[in-house]
Amino acid sequence: MENNWQNLISINPDIRFGKPVIIGTRICVSDILSWLSTGMSFEEIIEDFPELKKEHILAASAFTV
């Protein structure tokens, strides 16, 4: 996923206390990683949060600071 996350994730001190979020949402990368760690599938996450797409979840998984 060659740094594609950089096009999909932003850090802004005025949004969610500066936590990394998916651009255009207030959904934190840490939230997505938490859902994945509890066993939620990509499909379940997208069903619960339809503003997310598969590439957003992959970007969260690839995110590094």
Short mmCIF file of N, CA and C in Angstrom, two decimals:
data_model
loop_
_atom_site.label_atom_id
_atom_site.label_comp_id
_atom_site.label_asym_id
_atom_site.label_seq_id
_atom_site.Cartn_x
_atom_site.Cartn_y
_atom_site.Cartn_z
N MET A 1 0.83 -1.19 0.00
CA MET A 1 0.00 0.00 0.00
C MET A 1 0.87 1.26 0.00
N GLU A 2 2.04 1.20 -0.41
CA GLU A 2 3.01 2.26 -0.65
C GLU A 2 2.61 3.66 -0.20
N ASN A 3 2.52 3.87 1.11
CA ASN A 3 2.23 5.19 1.67
C ASN A 3 0.94 5.82 1.19
N ASN A 4 0.03 5.03 0.65
CA ASN A 4 -1.27 5.57 0.24
C ASN A 4 -2.02 6.14 1.44
N TRP A 5 -1.69 5.67 2.63
CA TRP A 5 -2.36 6.17 3.83
C TRP A 5 -2.17 7.67 3.97
N GLN A 6 -1.07 8.21 3.44
CA GLN A 6 -0.81 9.64 3.57
C GLN A 6 -1.85 10.48 2.84
N ASN A 7 -2.51 9.90 1.86
CA ASN A 7 -3.57 10.61 1.13
C ASN A 7 -4.93 10.46 1.80
N LEU A 8 -5.03 9.57 2.79
CA LEU A 8 -6.32 9.26 3.39
C LEU A 8 -6.42 9.59 4.88
N ILE A 9 -5.30 9.92 5.50
CA ILE A 9 -5.28 10.16 6.94
C ILE A 9 -4.70 11.55 7.20
N SER A 10 -5.32 12.26 8.13
CA SER A 10 -4.78 13.57 8.49
C SER A 10 -4.68 13.69 10.01
N ILE A 11 -3.83 14.62 10.41
CA ILE A 11 -3.68 14.95 11.83
C ILE A 11 -3.87 16.45 11.95
N ASN A 12 -4.91 16.82 12.69
CA ASN A 12 -5.24 18.23 12.87
C ASN A 12 -5.56 18.43 14.35
N PRO A 13 -4.84 19.32 15.02
CA PRO A 13 -5.07 19.52 16.45
C PRO A 13 -6.49 19.93 16.80
N ASP A 14 -7.25 20.43 15.82
CA ASP A 14 -8.63 20.86 16.08
C ASP A 14 -9.65 19.74 15.89
N ILE A 15 -9.20 18.58 15.43
CA ILE A 15 -10.11 17.45 15.21
C ILE A 15 -9.66 16.28 16.07
N ARG A 16 -10.55 15.84 16.94
CA ARG A 16 -10.32 14.68 17.82
C ARG A 16 -9.00 14.80 18.59
N PHE A 17 -8.72 16.01 19.07
CA PHE A 17 -7.54 16.28 19.90
C PHE A 17 -6.23 15.93 19.20
N GLY A 18 -6.21 16.04 17.87
CA GLY A 18 -4.98 15.80 17.12
C GLY A 18 -4.69 14.34 16.82
N LYS A 19 -5.64 13.46 17.12
CA LYS A 19 -5.44 12.05 16.77
C LYS A 19 -5.55 11.88 15.26
N PRO A 20 -4.82 10.94 14.68
CA PRO A 20 -4.94 10.68 13.24
C PRO A 20 -6.36 10.21 12.91
N VAL A 21 -6.96 10.85 11.91
CA VAL A 21 -8.32 10.50 11.48
C VAL A 21 -8.36 10.27 9.98
N ILE A 22 -9.38 9.56 9.54
CA ILE A 22 -9.63 9.41 8.11
C ILE A 22 -10.12 10.76 7.59
N ILE A 23 -9.49 11.25 6.54
CA ILE A 23 -9.84 12.56 5.97
C ILE A 23 -11.33 12.59 5.62
N GLY A 24 -11.98 13.69 6.00
CA GLY A 24 -13.39 13.88 5.71
C GLY A 24 -14.31 13.24 6.74
N THR A 25 -13.72 12.64 7.77
CA THR A 25 -14.52 12.04 8.85
C THR A 25 -13.90 12.45 10.17
N ARG A 26 -14.51 12.01 11.24
CA ARG A 26 -13.94 12.18 12.58
C ARG A 26 -13.62 10.80 13.14
N ILE A 27 -13.41 9.84 12.26
CA ILE A 27 -13.12 8.46 12.68
C ILE A 27 -11.61 8.31 12.83
N CYS A 28 -11.19 7.97 14.04
CA CYS A 28 -9.76 7.84 14.34
C CYS A 28 -9.20 6.53 13.82
N VAL A 29 -7.94 6.60 13.42
CA VAL A 29 -7.21 5.39 13.03
C VAL A 29 -7.24 4.39 14.18
N SER A 30 -7.05 4.86 15.40
CA SER A 30 -7.04 3.96 16.55
C SER A 30 -8.38 3.25 16.73
N ASP A 31 -9.48 3.90 16.39
CA ASP A 31 -10.79 3.25 16.47
C ASP A 31 -10.87 2.10 15.48
N ILE A 32 -10.42 2.34 14.26
CA ILE A 32 -10.46 1.30 13.23
C ILE A 32 -9.59 0.12 13.66
N LEU A 33 -8.40 0.40 14.16
CA LEU A 33 -7.50 -0.68 14.60
C LEU A 33 -8.11 -1.45 15.76
N SER A 34 -8.80 -0.75 16.63
CA SER A 34 -9.46 -1.41 17.76
C SER A 34 -10.57 -2.35 17.27
N TRP A 35 -11.36 -1.87 16.32
CA TRP A 35 -12.44 -2.72 15.78
C TRP A 35 -11.86 -3.96 15.12
N LEU A 36 -10.79 -3.78 14.36
CA LEU A 36 -10.15 -4.94 13.72
C LEU A 36 -9.62 -5.92 14.76
N SER A 37 -9.04 -5.39 15.83
CA SER A 37 -8.45 -6.26 16.86
C SER A 37 -9.51 -7.05 17.63
N THR A 38 -10.74 -6.55 17.63
CA THR A 38 -11.81 -7.29 18.31
C THR A 38 -12.48 -8.30 17.38
N GLY A 39 -11.99 -8.35 16.14
CA GLY A 39 -12.49 -9.36 15.21
C GLY A 39 -13.52 -8.87 14.21
N MET A 40 -13.79 -7.56 14.19
CA MET A 40 -14.73 -7.06 13.19
C MET A 40 -14.11 -7.21 11.80
N SER A 41 -14.92 -7.60 10.85
CA SER A 41 -14.46 -7.70 9.47
C SER A 41 -14.55 -6.33 8.81
N PHE A 42 -13.89 -6.19 7.67
CA PHE A 42 -13.99 -4.95 6.90
C PHE A 42 -15.46 -4.66 6.60
N GLU A 43 -16.18 -5.69 6.22
CA GLU A 43 -17.59 -5.52 5.85
C GLU A 43 -18.42 -5.03 7.03
N GLU A 44 -18.16 -5.56 8.22
CA GLU A 44 -18.90 -5.12 9.41
C GLU A 44 -18.59 -3.67 9.74
N ILE A 45 -17.33 -3.29 9.63
CA ILE A 45 -16.95 -1.90 9.91
C ILE A 45 -17.63 -0.97 8.91
N ILE A 46 -17.60 -1.32 7.64
CA ILE A 46 -18.22 -0.49 6.61
C ILE A 46 -19.73 -0.43 6.78
N GLU A 47 -20.31 -1.53 7.22
CA GLU A 47 -21.76 -1.52 7.47
C GLU A 47 -22.11 -0.56 8.60
N ASP A 48 -21.29 -0.56 9.67
CA ASP A 48 -21.53 0.34 10.80
C ASP A 48 -21.16 1.78 10.50
N PHE A 49 -20.17 1.98 9.63
CA PHE A 49 -19.68 3.31 9.29
C PHE A 49 -19.58 3.43 7.77
N PRO A 50 -20.71 3.65 7.11
CA PRO A 50 -20.75 3.63 5.64
C PRO A 50 -19.90 4.70 4.97
N GLU A 51 -19.44 5.70 5.74
CA GLU A 51 -18.56 6.70 5.14
C GLU A 51 -17.15 6.15 4.90
N LEU A 52 -16.86 5.00 5.51
CA LEU A 52 -15.57 4.35 5.30
C LEU A 52 -15.62 3.42 4.09
N LYS A 53 -14.47 3.27 3.47
CA LYS A 53 -14.30 2.34 2.36
C LYS A 53 -13.16 1.40 2.71
N LYS A 54 -13.05 0.33 1.97
CA LYS A 54 -12.00 -0.65 2.23
C LYS A 54 -10.62 0.01 2.27
N GLU A 55 -10.37 0.94 1.35
CA GLU A 55 -9.05 1.58 1.32
C GLU A 55 -8.77 2.40 2.57
N HIS A 56 -9.81 2.92 3.24
CA HIS A 56 -9.62 3.63 4.50
C HIS A 56 -9.15 2.68 5.59
N ILE A 57 -9.74 1.50 5.63
CA ILE A 57 -9.35 0.51 6.64
C ILE A 57 -7.94 0.03 6.38
N LEU A 58 -7.61 -0.20 5.12
CA LEU A 58 -6.24 -0.60 4.76
C LEU A 58 -5.25 0.51 5.12
N ALA A 59 -5.63 1.76 4.89
CA ALA A 59 -4.75 2.88 5.24
C ALA A 59 -4.52 2.93 6.75
N ALA A 60 -5.56 2.71 7.53
CA ALA A 60 -5.41 2.70 8.98
C ALA A 60 -4.46 1.59 9.41
N SER A 61 -4.55 0.44 8.76
CA SER A 61 -3.67 -0.68 9.08
C SER A 61 -2.22 -0.39 8.71
N ALA A 62 -2.00 0.42 7.68
CA ALA A 62 -0.66 0.72 7.20
C ALA A 62 -0.08 1.99 7.86
N PHE A 63 -0.88 2.70 8.63
CA PHE A 63 -0.48 3.99 9.18
C PHE A 63 0.75 3.86 10.08
N THR A 64 1.70 4.75 9.86
CA THR A 64 2.86 4.88 10.75
C THR A 64 3.16 6.35 10.92
N VAL A 65 3.68 6.70 12.05
CA VAL A 65 4.01 8.11 12.32
C VAL A 65 5.45 8.34 11.95
#
